Amino acid sequence: GIEAGTKAYNESDFERAIDEWRTCVDNGMADADLYYNLGNAYFRNGNLGFSIFYYKQALRLRANDDDIQHNLKYAQAMTKDKVDEDEEENPILATLFNVHHALSLKAQLFVLLVIFWIIAFVFIARRLVAGERNKNICTGVVFALSIVFCVVGASAAYKVIVLETDITGVVTAKDADVTSAPSDNSQTLNTLSEGTSFEVLGIQGNFAEIRLGEKVKGFVKLSEVGIVK
């Protein structure tokens, strides 16, 4: 159980901690702290692929957790396969990216609710205030808040879509061959090392169709990877 796994982890018996916590997962327990602890145990036990897999599982449940993000980045920095990122980063896109990830989906929905009521209040105030200047100020405030509302709303909508449709995977074996077709007899196109993350396009039998950057696309055995859902 949870307590037995914690006791084993504190005693540096990471294999037993993994066994105890994996039993909890196999019994249907889905908890960010459990996944995070499993990631730590696998990392301390030298299993980079499974550590990244469970950090990603934890982050899916608690997207803004600094500890999970830090440990995931630290583990990913130790992987061998890297996606080419030679293009110069656009500062405007970088700012929007940071804003998009600054708030959780729950926080964004709360912000949208607050902005909605502020807009409603200002709209009513515009009809009550006297003077054209005051009415124009109210109009400007409504316009500015409407832009913010649309930006935050678009970000929240994207996160909802990603949560429902986006599937990623991690190589949990020492390496995984990327083949041209979902078959043991197909041609090997690439080999991904342990801990490499990729996009999952679909599942075909015992294989996952994957994509990594612009250069790597093919099929990997499900027995050699973990699918983050």
PDB file of C-alpha atoms in Angstrom:
ATOM      1  CA  GLY A   1       0.000   0.000   0.000  1.00  0.00           C
ATOM      2  CA  ILE A   2       0.904   3.689   0.118  1.00  0.00           C
ATOM      3  CA  GLU A   3       2.359   3.528   3.627  1.00  0.00           C
ATOM      4  CA  ALA A   4       4.406   0.388   2.906  1.00  0.00           C
ATOM      5  CA  GLY A   5       5.803   2.026  -0.227  1.00  0.00           C
ATOM      6  CA  THR A   6       6.711   5.180   1.681  1.00  0.00           C
ATOM      7  CA  LYS A   7       8.452   3.132   4.381  1.00  0.00           C
ATOM      8  CA  ALA A   8      10.439   1.201   1.777  1.00  0.00           C
ATOM      9  CA  TYR A   9      11.371   4.415  -0.077  1.00  0.00           C
ATOM     10  CA  ASN A  10      12.616   6.051   3.137  1.00  0.00           C
ATOM     11  CA  GLU A  11      14.732   2.932   3.725  1.00  0.00           C
ATOM     12  CA  SER A  12      16.151   3.299   0.167  1.00  0.00           C
ATOM     13  CA  ASP A  13      14.529   0.022  -0.869  1.00  0.00           C
ATOM     14  CA  PHE A  14      13.319   1.498  -4.134  1.00  0.00           C
ATOM     15  CA  GLU A  15      12.357  -1.777  -5.803  1.00  0.00           C
ATOM     16  CA  ARG A  16       9.989  -2.653  -2.959  1.00  0.00           C
ATOM     17  CA  ALA A  17       8.604   0.897  -2.973  1.00  0.00           C
ATOM     18  CA  ILE A  18       7.928   0.538  -6.698  1.00  0.00           C
ATOM     19  CA  ASP A  19       6.190  -2.796  -6.174  1.00  0.00           C
ATOM     20  CA  GLU A  20       3.973  -1.398  -3.407  1.00  0.00           C
ATOM     21  CA  TRP A  21       3.013   1.760  -5.315  1.00  0.00           C
ATOM     22  CA  ARG A  22       2.548  -0.046  -8.635  1.00  0.00           C
ATOM     23  CA  THR A  23       0.081  -2.334  -6.869  1.00  0.00           C
ATOM     24  CA  CYS A  24      -1.915   0.761  -5.910  1.00  0.00           C
ATOM     25  CA  VAL A  25      -1.880   1.948  -9.537  1.00  0.00           C
ATOM     26  CA  ASP A  26      -2.892  -1.507 -10.793  1.00  0.00           C
ATOM     27  CA  ASN A  27      -5.827  -1.411  -8.360  1.00  0.00           C
ATOM     28  CA  GLY A  28      -7.122   1.728 -10.057  1.00  0.00           C
ATOM     29  CA  MET A  29      -5.659   4.481  -7.885  1.00  0.00           C
ATOM     30  CA  ALA A  30      -4.945   7.606  -9.968  1.00  0.00           C
ATOM     31  CA  ASP A  31      -3.278  10.261  -7.826  1.00  0.00           C
ATOM     32  CA  ALA A  32      -0.673  12.913  -8.684  1.00  0.00           C
ATOM     33  CA  ASP A  33       1.323  12.302  -5.491  1.00  0.00           C
ATOM     34  CA  LEU A  34       1.365   8.548  -6.126  1.00  0.00           C
ATOM     35  CA  TYR A  35       2.615   9.026  -9.688  1.00  0.00           C
ATOM     36  CA  TYR A  36       5.186  11.585  -8.524  1.00  0.00           C
ATOM     37  CA  ASN A  37       6.496   9.235  -5.845  1.00  0.00           C
ATOM     38  CA  LEU A  38       6.691   6.412  -8.375  1.00  0.00           C
ATOM     39  CA  GLY A  39       8.653   8.682 -10.699  1.00  0.00           C
ATOM     40  CA  ASN A  40      11.097   9.444  -7.871  1.00  0.00           C
ATOM     41  CA  ALA A  41      11.443   5.766  -6.954  1.00  0.00           C
ATOM     42  CA  TYR A  42      12.099   4.720 -10.546  1.00  0.00           C
ATOM     43  CA  PHE A  43      14.619   7.543 -10.967  1.00  0.00           C
ATOM     44  CA  ARG A  44      16.478   6.563  -7.798  1.00  0.00           C
ATOM     45  CA  ASN A  45      16.404   2.948  -8.993  1.00  0.00           C
ATOM     46  CA  GLY A  46      18.012   3.888 -12.322  1.00  0.00           C
ATOM     47  CA  ASN A  47      14.921   3.457 -14.525  1.00  0.00           C
ATOM     48  CA  LEU A  48      14.887   6.717 -16.462  1.00  0.00           C
ATOM     49  CA  GLY A  49      12.068   5.783 -18.843  1.00  0.00           C
ATOM     50  CA  PHE A  50       9.558   4.812 -16.173  1.00  0.00           C
ATOM     51  CA  SER A  51      10.503   7.829 -14.059  1.00  0.00           C
ATOM     52  CA  ILE A  52       9.687  10.210 -16.932  1.00  0.00           C
ATOM     53  CA  PHE A  53       6.507   8.268 -17.686  1.00  0.00           C
ATOM     54  CA  TYR A  54       5.173   8.648 -14.139  1.00  0.00           C
ATOM     55  CA  TYR A  55       6.271  12.287 -13.852  1.00  0.00           C
ATOM     56  CA  LYS A  56       4.215  12.943 -16.974  1.00  0.00           C
ATOM     57  CA  GLN A  57       1.275  11.053 -15.490  1.00  0.00           C
ATOM     58  CA  ALA A  58       1.517  13.198 -12.351  1.00  0.00           C
ATOM     59  CA  LEU A  59       1.814  16.410 -14.365  1.00  0.00           C
ATOM     60  CA  ARG A  60      -1.325  15.556 -16.310  1.00  0.00           C
ATOM     61  CA  LEU A  61      -3.244  15.617 -13.028  1.00  0.00           C
ATOM     62  CA  ARG A  62      -1.421  18.612 -11.519  1.00  0.00           C
ATOM     63  CA  ALA A  63      -0.100  20.728 -14.375  1.00  0.00           C
ATOM     64  CA  ASN A  64       1.361  23.621 -12.368  1.00  0.00           C
ATOM     65  CA  ASP A  65       3.238  21.656  -9.697  1.00  0.00           C
ATOM     66  CA  ASP A  66       6.779  23.073  -9.519  1.00  0.00           C
ATOM     67  CA  ASP A  67       8.296  19.923  -7.998  1.00  0.00           C
ATOM     68  CA  ILE A  68       6.886  17.659 -10.695  1.00  0.00           C
ATOM     69  CA  GLN A  69       7.959  20.042 -13.462  1.00  0.00           C
ATOM     70  CA  HIS A  70      11.480  20.345 -12.008  1.00  0.00           C
ATOM     71  CA  ASN A  71      12.003  16.600 -11.650  1.00  0.00           C
ATOM     72  CA  LEU A  72      10.591  15.913 -15.107  1.00  0.00           C
ATOM     73  CA  LYS A  73      12.919  18.449 -16.727  1.00  0.00           C
ATOM     74  CA  TYR A  74      15.872  17.070 -14.766  1.00  0.00           C
ATOM     75  CA  ALA A  75      15.107  13.523 -15.894  1.00  0.00           C
ATOM     76  CA  GLN A  76      14.470  14.556 -19.500  1.00  0.00           C
ATOM     77  CA  ALA A  77      17.825  16.348 -19.596  1.00  0.00           C
ATOM     78  CA  MET A  78      19.446  12.931 -19.121  1.00  0.00           C
ATOM     79  CA  THR A  79      17.847  11.364 -22.209  1.00  0.00           C
ATOM     80  CA  LYS A  80      19.914  10.801 -25.343  1.00  0.00           C
ATOM     81  CA  ASP A  81      17.382  11.617 -28.068  1.00  0.00           C
ATOM     82  CA  LYS A  82      16.662  15.289 -28.665  1.00  0.00           C
ATOM     83  CA  VAL A  83      14.277  16.991 -31.059  1.00  0.00           C
ATOM     84  CA  ASP A  84      15.965  19.606 -33.252  1.00  0.00           C
ATOM     85  CA  GLU A  85      15.112  23.127 -32.080  1.00  0.00           C
ATOM     86  CA  ASP A  86      17.321  25.259 -34.286  1.00  0.00           C
ATOM     87  CA  GLU A  87      14.699  27.806 -35.270  1.00  0.00           C
ATOM     88  CA  GLU A  88      14.865  31.196 -33.590  1.00  0.00           C
ATOM     89  CA  GLU A  89      12.095  31.608 -31.041  1.00  0.00           C
ATOM     90  CA  ASN A  90       9.547  34.307 -31.767  1.00  0.00           C
ATOM     91  CA  PRO A  91       9.320  36.566 -28.665  1.00  0.00           C
ATOM     92  CA  ILE A  92       5.593  37.197 -29.134  1.00  0.00           C
ATOM     93  CA  LEU A  93       4.838  33.481 -29.457  1.00  0.00           C
ATOM     94  CA  ALA A  94       7.116  32.776 -26.493  1.00  0.00           C
ATOM     95  CA  THR A  95       5.151  35.278 -24.375  1.00  0.00           C
ATOM     96  CA  LEU A  96       1.824  33.736 -25.373  1.00  0.00           C
ATOM     97  CA  PHE A  97       3.242  30.282 -24.636  1.00  0.00           C
ATOM     98  CA  ASN A  98       4.297  31.380 -21.137  1.00  0.00           C
ATOM     99  CA  VAL A  99       0.919  32.982 -20.470  1.00  0.00           C
ATOM    100  CA  HIS A 100      -0.829  29.833 -21.709  1.00  0.00           C
ATOM    101  CA  HIS A 101       1.084  27.684 -19.207  1.00  0.00           C
ATOM    102  CA  ALA A 102       1.104  30.177 -16.328  1.00  0.00           C
ATOM    103  CA  LEU A 103      -2.402  29.251 -15.170  1.00  0.00           C
ATOM    104  CA  SER A 104      -4.054  25.873 -14.791  1.00  0.00           C
ATOM    105  CA  LEU A 105      -7.301  25.141 -16.624  1.00  0.00           C
ATOM    106  CA  LYS A 106      -9.213  25.505 -13.343  1.00  0.00           C
ATOM    107  CA  ALA A 107      -7.608  28.915 -12.695  1.00  0.00           C
ATOM    108  CA  GLN A 108      -8.371  30.051 -16.242  1.00  0.00           C
ATOM    109  CA  LEU A 109     -12.039  29.110 -15.893  1.00  0.00           C
ATOM    110  CA  PHE A 110     -12.193  31.116 -12.660  1.00  0.00           C
ATOM    111  CA  VAL A 111     -10.581  34.114 -14.397  1.00  0.00           C
ATOM    112  CA  LEU A 112     -13.106  33.854 -17.225  1.00  0.00           C
ATOM    113  CA  LEU A 113     -15.963  33.885 -14.729  1.00  0.00           C
ATOM    114  CA  VAL A 114     -14.555  36.954 -12.947  1.00  0.00           C
ATOM    115  CA  ILE A 115     -14.009  38.822 -16.225  1.00  0.00           C
ATOM    116  CA  PHE A 116     -17.538  37.972 -17.370  1.00  0.00           C
ATOM    117  CA  TRP A 117     -19.092  39.520 -14.259  1.00  0.00           C
ATOM    118  CA  ILE A 118     -16.834  42.572 -14.454  1.00  0.00           C
ATOM    119  CA  ILE A 119     -17.874  43.119 -18.074  1.00  0.00           C
ATOM    120  CA  ALA A 120     -21.540  42.754 -17.080  1.00  0.00           C
ATOM    121  CA  PHE A 121     -21.074  45.251 -14.226  1.00  0.00           C
ATOM    122  CA  VAL A 122     -19.270  47.802 -16.430  1.00  0.00           C
ATOM    123  CA  PHE A 123     -21.873  47.384 -19.177  1.00  0.00           C
ATOM    124  CA  ILE A 124     -24.659  48.167 -16.685  1.00  0.00           C
ATOM    125  CA  ALA A 125     -22.627  51.068 -15.261  1.00  0.00           C
ATOM    126  CA  ARG A 126     -22.268  52.534 -18.774  1.00  0.00           C
ATOM    127  CA  ARG A 127     -26.042  52.842 -19.026  1.00  0.00           C
ATOM    128  CA  LEU A 128     -26.279  54.539 -15.635  1.00  0.00           C
ATOM    129  CA  VAL A 129     -23.371  57.002 -15.708  1.00  0.00           C
ATOM    130  CA  ALA A 130     -23.826  60.525 -17.005  1.00  0.00           C
ATOM    131  CA  GLY A 131     -21.609  62.194 -19.591  1.00  0.00           C
ATOM    132  CA  GLU A 132     -20.248  60.992 -22.913  1.00  0.00           C
ATOM    133  CA  ARG A 133     -16.680  60.795 -21.551  1.00  0.00           C
ATOM    134  CA  ASN A 134     -17.647  58.371 -18.787  1.00  0.00           C
ATOM    135  CA  LYS A 135     -19.611  56.245 -21.246  1.00  0.00           C
ATOM    136  CA  ASN A 136     -16.581  56.096 -23.560  1.00  0.00           C
ATOM    137  CA  ILE A 137     -14.362  55.007 -20.658  1.00  0.00           C
ATOM    138  CA  CYS A 138     -16.779  52.197 -19.853  1.00  0.00           C
ATOM    139  CA  THR A 139     -16.821  51.179 -23.518  1.00  0.00           C
ATOM    140  CA  GLY A 140     -13.018  51.075 -23.571  1.00  0.00           C
ATOM    141  CA  VAL A 141     -12.904  48.952 -20.419  1.00  0.00           C
ATOM    142  CA  VAL A 142     -15.441  46.502 -21.871  1.00  0.00           C
ATOM    143  CA  PHE A 143     -13.456  46.288 -25.112  1.00  0.00           C
ATOM    144  CA  ALA A 144     -10.146  45.644 -23.303  1.00  0.00           C
ATOM    145  CA  LEU A 145     -11.672  43.036 -21.002  1.00  0.00           C
ATOM    146  CA  SER A 146     -13.358  41.355 -23.973  1.00  0.00           C
ATOM    147  CA  ILE A 147      -9.945  40.902 -25.630  1.00  0.00           C
ATOM    148  CA  VAL A 148      -8.518  39.392 -22.446  1.00  0.00           C
ATOM    149  CA  PHE A 149     -11.590  37.168 -22.153  1.00  0.00           C
ATOM    150  CA  CYS A 150     -11.113  35.886 -25.715  1.00  0.00           C
ATOM    151  CA  VAL A 151      -7.383  35.199 -25.210  1.00  0.00           C
ATOM    152  CA  VAL A 152      -7.880  33.335 -21.916  1.00  0.00           C
ATOM    153  CA  GLY A 153     -10.920  31.547 -23.355  1.00  0.00           C
ATOM    154  CA  ALA A 154      -8.966  30.357 -26.386  1.00  0.00           C
ATOM    155  CA  SER A 155      -6.171  29.092 -24.132  1.00  0.00           C
ATOM    156  CA  ALA A 156      -8.653  27.264 -21.885  1.00  0.00           C
ATOM    157  CA  ALA A 157     -10.439  25.749 -24.891  1.00  0.00           C
ATOM    158  CA  TYR A 158      -7.145  24.494 -26.281  1.00  0.00           C
ATOM    159  CA  LYS A 159      -6.297  22.871 -22.939  1.00  0.00           C
ATOM    160  CA  VAL A 160      -9.684  21.126 -22.880  1.00  0.00           C
ATOM    161  CA  ILE A 161      -9.103  19.815 -26.411  1.00  0.00           C
ATOM    162  CA  VAL A 162      -5.590  18.643 -25.519  1.00  0.00           C
ATOM    163  CA  LEU A 163      -6.827  16.887 -22.381  1.00  0.00           C
ATOM    164  CA  GLU A 164      -9.396  15.025 -24.461  1.00  0.00           C
ATOM    165  CA  THR A 165      -7.328  14.221 -27.558  1.00  0.00           C
ATOM    166  CA  ASP A 166      -3.589  14.608 -26.965  1.00  0.00           C
ATOM    167  CA  ILE A 167      -1.741  11.371 -26.206  1.00  0.00           C
ATOM    168  CA  THR A 168       1.979  11.146 -25.547  1.00  0.00           C
ATOM    169  CA  GLY A 169       4.265   8.230 -24.873  1.00  0.00           C
ATOM    170  CA  VAL A 170       7.647   7.496 -23.308  1.00  0.00           C
ATOM    171  CA  VAL A 171      10.187   4.786 -24.096  1.00  0.00           C
ATOM    172  CA  THR A 172      10.359   2.692 -20.916  1.00  0.00           C
ATOM    173  CA  ALA A 173      12.646  -0.048 -22.286  1.00  0.00           C
ATOM    174  CA  LYS A 174      16.392   0.506 -22.763  1.00  0.00           C
ATOM    175  CA  ASP A 175      15.578   1.326 -26.389  1.00  0.00           C
ATOM    176  CA  ALA A 176      12.699   0.937 -28.833  1.00  0.00           C
ATOM    177  CA  ASP A 177      12.865   0.336 -32.580  1.00  0.00           C
ATOM    178  CA  VAL A 178      10.709   2.563 -34.773  1.00  0.00           C
ATOM    179  CA  THR A 179       9.465   0.398 -37.634  1.00  0.00           C
ATOM    180  CA  SER A 180       7.805   1.181 -40.953  1.00  0.00           C
ATOM    181  CA  ALA A 181       4.710  -0.913 -40.166  1.00  0.00           C
ATOM    182  CA  PRO A 182       3.024  -2.498 -37.110  1.00  0.00           C
ATOM    183  CA  SER A 183       4.791  -5.807 -37.597  1.00  0.00           C
ATOM    184  CA  ASP A 184       7.833  -7.599 -36.172  1.00  0.00           C
ATOM    185  CA  ASN A 185       9.045  -8.252 -39.724  1.00  0.00           C
ATOM    186  CA  SER A 186       8.902  -4.635 -40.907  1.00  0.00           C
ATOM    187  CA  GLN A 187      11.892  -2.397 -41.590  1.00  0.00           C
ATOM    188  CA  THR A 188      13.534  -0.572 -38.670  1.00  0.00           C
ATOM    189  CA  LEU A 189      13.661   3.152 -39.388  1.00  0.00           C
ATOM    190  CA  ASN A 190      15.050   4.533 -36.132  1.00  0.00           C
ATOM    191  CA  THR A 191      15.886   3.482 -32.607  1.00  0.00           C
ATOM    192  CA  LEU A 192      14.762   5.619 -29.671  1.00  0.00           C
ATOM    193  CA  SER A 193      16.589   5.481 -26.354  1.00  0.00           C
ATOM    194  CA  GLU A 194      15.085   5.091 -22.889  1.00  0.00           C
ATOM    195  CA  GLY A 195      13.155   8.102 -21.651  1.00  0.00           C
ATOM    196  CA  THR A 196      12.452   9.594 -25.086  1.00  0.00           C
ATOM    197  CA  SER A 197       9.008  11.224 -25.297  1.00  0.00           C
ATOM    198  CA  PHE A 198       6.893  11.206 -28.459  1.00  0.00           C
ATOM    199  CA  GLU A 199       3.420  11.911 -29.807  1.00  0.00           C
ATOM    200  CA  VAL A 200       1.065   8.955 -30.137  1.00  0.00           C
ATOM    201  CA  LEU A 201      -1.008   9.044 -33.321  1.00  0.00           C
ATOM    202  CA  GLY A 202      -2.891   5.806 -32.757  1.00  0.00           C
ATOM    203  CA  ILE A 203      -2.825   2.201 -31.570  1.00  0.00           C
ATOM    204  CA  GLN A 204      -2.735  -0.767 -33.959  1.00  0.00           C
ATOM    205  CA  GLY A 205      -2.683  -4.137 -32.258  1.00  0.00           C
ATOM    206  CA  ASN A 206       0.482  -4.457 -30.181  1.00  0.00           C
ATOM    207  CA  PHE A 207       2.016  -1.334 -31.733  1.00  0.00           C
ATOM    208  CA  ALA A 208       1.634   2.421 -31.309  1.00  0.00           C
ATOM    209  CA  GLU A 209       1.948   4.742 -34.279  1.00  0.00           C
ATOM    210  CA  ILE A 210       4.179   7.599 -33.167  1.00  0.00           C
ATOM    211  CA  ARG A 211       5.760  10.848 -34.286  1.00  0.00           C
ATOM    212  CA  LEU A 212       8.813  12.648 -32.906  1.00  0.00           C
ATOM    213  CA  GLY A 213       9.542  16.031 -34.430  1.00  0.00           C
ATOM    214  CA  GLU A 214       9.612  16.281 -38.213  1.00  0.00           C
ATOM    215  CA  LYS A 215      11.997  13.402 -38.883  1.00  0.00           C
ATOM    216  CA  VAL A 216      10.787  10.393 -36.889  1.00  0.00           C
ATOM    217  CA  LYS A 217       7.493   8.675 -37.667  1.00  0.00           C
ATOM    218  CA  GLY A 218       6.582   5.000 -37.515  1.00  0.00           C
ATOM    219  CA  PHE A 219       5.523   2.260 -35.101  1.00  0.00           C
ATOM    220  CA  VAL A 220       6.857   1.070 -31.738  1.00  0.00           C
ATOM    221  CA  LYS A 221       5.933  -1.965 -29.649  1.00  0.00           C
ATOM    222  CA  LEU A 222       3.560  -1.171 -26.786  1.00  0.00           C
ATOM    223  CA  SER A 223       5.626  -3.482 -24.558  1.00  0.00           C
ATOM    224  CA  GLU A 224       8.580  -1.095 -24.886  1.00  0.00           C
ATOM    225  CA  VAL A 225       6.775   2.175 -24.153  1.00  0.00           C
ATOM    226  CA  GLY A 226       4.351   3.762 -21.696  1.00  0.00           C
ATOM    227  CA  ILE A 227       1.314   5.693 -22.957  1.00  0.00           C
ATOM    228  CA  VAL A 228       0.427   8.818 -20.966  1.00  0.00           C
ATOM    229  CA  LYS A 229      -3.334   9.375 -20.978  1.00  0.00           C
TER     230      LYS A 229
END
